Coordinates of C-alpha atoms in Angstrom, one line a residue:
M1 CA 0.0 0.0 0.0
A2 CA 1.3 3.5 -0.9
E3 CA 2.4 5.9 1.8
F4 CA 0.8 9.3 1.4
V5 CA 2.3 12.6 2.4
D6 CA 1.1 16.2 2.8
L7 CA 4.0 18.5 3.0
N8 CA 2.1 21.7 3.7
I9 CA 0.2 21.8 7.0
P10 CA 0.4 25.5 8.1
H11 CA 1.8 26.2 11.5
L12 CA -1.0 27.7 13.5
A13 CA -0.6 29.9 16.6
E14 CA -3.1 27.8 18.6
K15 CA -1.5 24.4 19.5
A16 CA -4.9 22.7 19.8
S17 CA -5.9 23.7 16.2
L18 CA -2.6 22.4 14.9
Q19 CA -3.1 19.1 16.7
K20 CA -6.6 18.7 15.2
L21 CA -5.1 19.3 11.7
V22 CA -2.5 16.6 12.2
E23 CA -5.0 14.2 13.7
A24 CA -7.3 14.8 10.7
A25 CA -4.4 14.1 8.3
A26 CA -3.6 10.8 10.1
H27 CA -7.3 9.8 10.0
L28 CA -7.4 10.4 6.2
G29 CA -4.5 8.1 5.7
Y30 CA -1.4 10.4 5.5
S31 CA 1.7 8.7 6.8
T32 CA 3.8 11.9 6.8
V33 CA 3.0 15.6 7.2
A34 CA 5.2 18.7 7.3
I35 CA 4.4 21.6 9.5
N36 CA 5.0 24.7 7.3
Y37 CA 6.5 27.8 8.8
V38 CA 6.3 30.7 6.4
V39 CA 8.6 33.8 6.4
D40 CA 7.2 36.5 4.2
Y41 CA 9.6 39.4 3.7
D42 CA 6.9 41.6 2.2
E43 CA 5.0 41.4 5.4
K44 CA 8.1 42.1 7.4
K45 CA 7.9 38.7 9.1
K46 CA 11.5 37.9 9.0
E47 CA 12.1 36.0 12.2
I48 CA 12.8 32.3 11.8
V49 CA 11.6 30.5 14.9
K50 CA 12.6 27.1 16.1
P51 CA 10.0 24.6 14.9
L52 CA 8.0 22.5 17.3
S53 CA 9.2 19.0 17.8
P54 CA 6.7 16.1 17.5
K55 CA 7.1 15.6 21.3
E56 CA 6.2 19.2 22.0
L57 CA 3.0 18.8 19.9
F58 CA 1.8 15.4 21.0
T59 CA 2.5 13.1 24.0
A60 CA 1.4 10.2 21.8
L61 CA 1.4 10.6 18.0
P62 CA -1.9 9.9 16.2
L63 CA -2.1 6.6 14.4
V64 CA -2.4 6.5 10.6
Q65 CA -5.7 5.2 9.4
G66 CA -5.4 1.7 8.0
K67 CA -1.7 1.3 9.0
S68 CA -1.8 1.3 12.9
K69 CA 1.5 3.2 13.1
P70 CA 2.1 6.7 14.3
I71 CA 2.2 9.6 11.8
K72 CA 5.6 11.1 11.0
I73 CA 5.7 14.9 11.6
L74 CA 8.5 17.0 9.9
S75 CA 9.2 20.7 9.8
R76 CA 9.3 22.9 6.7
L77 CA 10.5 26.4 6.2
T78 CA 9.0 28.4 3.3
L79 CA 10.5 31.8 2.3
V80 CA 8.3 34.2 0.3
V81 CA 10.9 36.2 -1.6
S82 CA 10.7 39.3 -3.8
D83 CA 14.4 40.2 -3.8
P84 CA 17.5 38.0 -4.3
S85 CA 18.9 39.2 -0.9
H86 CA 16.0 37.4 0.9
C87 CA 17.5 34.1 -0.1
N88 CA 20.8 34.7 1.9
I89 CA 19.3 33.2 5.0
L90 CA 19.3 29.8 3.4
R91 CA 23.1 29.9 3.6
S92 CA 23.1 30.5 7.3
T93 CA 24.2 27.8 9.7
S94 CA 24.0 29.7 13.0
T95 CA 20.2 30.3 13.2
N96 CA 17.1 28.1 13.8
I97 CA 17.2 27.2 10.1
K98 CA 19.3 24.1 10.9
F99 CA 16.3 22.6 12.7
Y100 CA 14.1 22.4 9.6
D101 CA 13.8 19.2 7.5
I102 CA 12.5 20.8 4.3
F103 CA 13.3 24.1 2.6
A104 CA 10.9 25.7 0.2
V105 CA 10.9 29.0 -1.7
F106 CA 7.9 31.0 -3.0
P107 CA 9.4 33.3 -5.8
K108 CA 7.4 36.4 -6.6
S109 CA 9.2 37.2 -10.0
G110 CA 10.5 35.3 -13.0
K111 CA 14.1 36.2 -12.1
L112 CA 13.7 34.7 -8.6
F113 CA 11.9 31.7 -10.1
H114 CA 15.0 31.1 -12.3
V115 CA 17.3 31.5 -9.3
A116 CA 15.3 29.1 -7.2
C117 CA 15.4 26.5 -9.9
T118 CA 19.0 26.8 -10.8
T119 CA 21.1 27.9 -7.8
L120 CA 19.2 27.8 -4.5
D121 CA 19.8 24.9 -2.2
V122 CA 16.1 24.1 -1.7
D123 CA 13.8 21.1 -1.9
I124 CA 10.5 22.7 -3.2
V125 CA 9.6 25.7 -5.4
C126 CA 6.1 26.9 -4.8
I127 CA 3.7 27.9 -7.6
N128 CA 1.3 30.7 -6.9
V129 CA -2.3 29.5 -7.3
T130 CA -4.3 32.4 -5.8
E131 CA -3.7 34.9 -8.6
K132 CA -2.4 35.1 -12.2
L133 CA 1.3 34.3 -12.4
P134 CA 3.2 37.6 -12.9
F135 CA 5.8 35.8 -15.1
Y136 CA 6.1 33.1 -17.7
I137 CA 7.4 29.7 -16.6
K138 CA 10.4 28.9 -18.8
R139 CA 11.5 25.5 -19.8
P140 CA 15.3 25.8 -19.2
S141 CA 14.6 26.8 -15.5
V142 CA 12.2 23.9 -15.0
N143 CA 14.5 21.4 -16.6
V144 CA 17.5 22.4 -14.4
A145 CA 15.3 22.2 -11.3
I146 CA 14.2 18.6 -12.3
D147 CA 17.8 17.6 -12.9
R148 CA 18.7 19.0 -9.4
G149 CA 15.9 16.9 -7.8
I150 CA 13.7 20.0 -6.9
Y151 CA 10.0 19.6 -6.9
F152 CA 7.2 22.0 -7.7
E153 CA 4.3 22.4 -5.3
L154 CA 0.6 23.1 -6.1
I155 CA -1.8 23.6 -3.2
Y156 CA -5.4 22.5 -3.7
V157 CA -7.4 24.2 -0.8
P158 CA -7.7 27.6 -2.7
A159 CA -9.4 25.7 -5.6
I160 CA -11.9 24.3 -3.2
K161 CA -12.7 27.5 -1.3
D162 CA -13.2 30.0 -4.2
S163 CA -14.2 29.8 -7.8
T164 CA -11.9 32.6 -8.9
M165 CA -8.9 31.0 -7.3
R166 CA -9.9 27.7 -8.8
R167 CA -9.5 29.3 -12.2
Y168 CA -6.1 30.7 -11.3
T169 CA -5.1 27.3 -9.8
V170 CA -6.1 25.4 -13.0
S171 CA -4.6 28.0 -15.3
N172 CA -1.2 28.2 -13.5
A173 CA -1.0 24.5 -13.1
L174 CA -1.6 23.9 -16.8
S175 CA 1.1 26.4 -17.6
L176 CA 3.5 24.4 -15.5
M177 CA 2.4 21.1 -16.9
Q178 CA 3.1 22.2 -20.4
I179 CA 6.7 22.6 -19.4
C180 CA 7.4 19.8 -16.9
R181 CA 5.0 17.2 -18.4
G182 CA 3.8 16.2 -15.0
K183 CA 7.3 15.5 -13.6
N184 CA 8.4 16.5 -10.1
I185 CA 5.0 17.7 -8.9
I186 CA 3.7 17.5 -5.4
L187 CA 0.1 18.3 -4.4
S188 CA -0.3 19.7 -0.9
S189 CA -3.2 21.1 1.1
A190 CA -2.2 24.3 3.0
A191 CA -5.3 23.5 5.0
E192 CA -6.0 25.7 8.0
K193 CA -9.0 23.7 9.1
P194 CA -9.6 19.9 9.3
L195 CA -12.7 20.2 7.0
Q196 CA -10.5 21.6 4.2
L197 CA -8.3 18.5 4.1
R198 CA -9.1 15.9 1.5
G199 CA -8.1 12.2 1.4
P200 CA -5.1 11.3 -0.8
Y201 CA -7.2 9.6 -3.5
D202 CA -9.5 12.7 -3.7
V203 CA -6.4 14.9 -4.1
A204 CA -5.1 12.6 -6.8
N205 CA -8.4 13.1 -8.6
L206 CA -8.0 16.8 -8.3
G207 CA -4.6 16.3 -10.0
W208 CA -6.4 15.3 -13.2
L209 CA -8.1 18.8 -13.1
F210 CA -4.6 20.3 -12.9
G211 CA -3.4 18.4 -16.0
L212 CA -1.8 15.4 -14.4
S213 CA -2.1 11.9 -15.7
E214 CA -3.5 9.3 -13.3
S215 CA 0.0 7.9 -12.5
N216 CA 1.6 11.3 -12.0
A217 CA -1.3 12.5 -9.9
K218 CA -0.9 9.5 -7.5
A219 CA 2.9 10.1 -7.4
A220 CA 2.2 13.7 -6.5
V221 CA 0.7 12.7 -3.2
S222 CA 3.0 9.7 -2.5
T223 CA 6.4 8.8 -4.1
N224 CA 7.2 12.4 -5.1
G225 CA 6.7 13.6 -1.5
R226 CA 9.0 10.9 -0.2
A227 CA 11.6 12.0 -2.9
V228 CA 11.4 15.5 -1.4
L229 CA 12.2 14.1 2.0
L230 CA 15.2 12.2 0.7
H231 CA 16.4 15.4 -1.1
G232 CA 16.1 17.3 2.2
E233 CA 18.0 14.6 4.1
A234 CA 20.8 14.6 1.5
R235 CA 21.0 18.3 1.7
K236 CA 21.2 18.3 5.5
T237 CA 23.8 15.6 5.7
A238 CA 25.8 16.6 2.6
S239 CA 26.1 13.0 1.8
G240 CA 23.8 12.8 -1.2
V241 CA 26.7 12.0 -3.5
V242 CA 29.1 9.0 -3.1
Y243 CA 32.5 9.5 -4.6
T244 CA 34.4 6.4 -5.8
K245 CA 38.0 6.1 -6.8
K246 CA 39.5 3.3 -8.8
K247 CA 42.2 1.6 -7.0
T248 CA 45.6 1.5 -8.8
R249 CA 46.9 -2.0 -8.9
T250 CA 50.6 -2.6 -8.0
T251 CA 52.9 -4.6 -10.1
E252 CA 53.0 -7.4 -7.4
E253 CA 49.2 -7.6 -7.3
D254 CA 49.0 -7.7 -11.1
E255 CA 51.5 -10.7 -11.3
T256 CA 49.5 -12.8 -8.8
T257 CA 46.1 -12.1 -10.4
P258 CA 44.8 -15.1 -12.4
V259 CA 44.6 -14.7 -16.2
S260 CA 40.8 -15.1 -16.2
K261 CA 40.3 -12.3 -13.6
K262 CA 42.7 -10.1 -15.6
A263 CA 40.5 -10.5 -18.6
K264 CA 37.4 -9.5 -16.7
T265 CA 39.0 -6.4 -15.1
A266 CA 40.4 -5.3 -18.4
L267 CA 36.9 -5.1 -19.9

């Protein structure tokens, strides 16, 4: 059975409300959720707080429906950026940023979208779904992001809440799909209330509305989310690449090697 993820559960000021959201996600069958802490420089909210640990949120983690195992709770930092200087915090190692499992960036311009895709050390690039995109999504930027293992996030709650935002969501999603062909997409909720959450199969069906094939829509709520987590782990540990070096054989070793093995190693 597939393991489903929702990597955008907004951090709420009221602990009880946040607990209810996580409990609802577990009841719907999500195995992993990420609590999303947003820093928006346009709103002058620049402080990066230390994220809550699962133990601070629950004494006993909710069980995932149908799996009888506790839900996994991760932390995510999303930077809403309108200037390249806003991205400098990602390079910091002395702040609370080191406690986050996932880094995401919400670019407000085409230039910053390109920078996020090609140079920033992030796991997710967010696509605006509440208004018309102020820039065109360009294929070279998207292709580099895919090669770097970065994923693009579409949130579905605005499409449920408002007909106008539904049009923007579908329009912006289709613009992205024309470029990426359904690759490296994750579907998240950004739900602030339990009633706004949808089950993973319902979300996959919404993916069809956004231009995703059946297989890509299912991946967007399961395997792609897990790939984001692995990308974040590799970034944090700096061990995502394994370097190998061919051992130079000595003359003595070469003389004692059987002829049959020499033939194999020579190929």
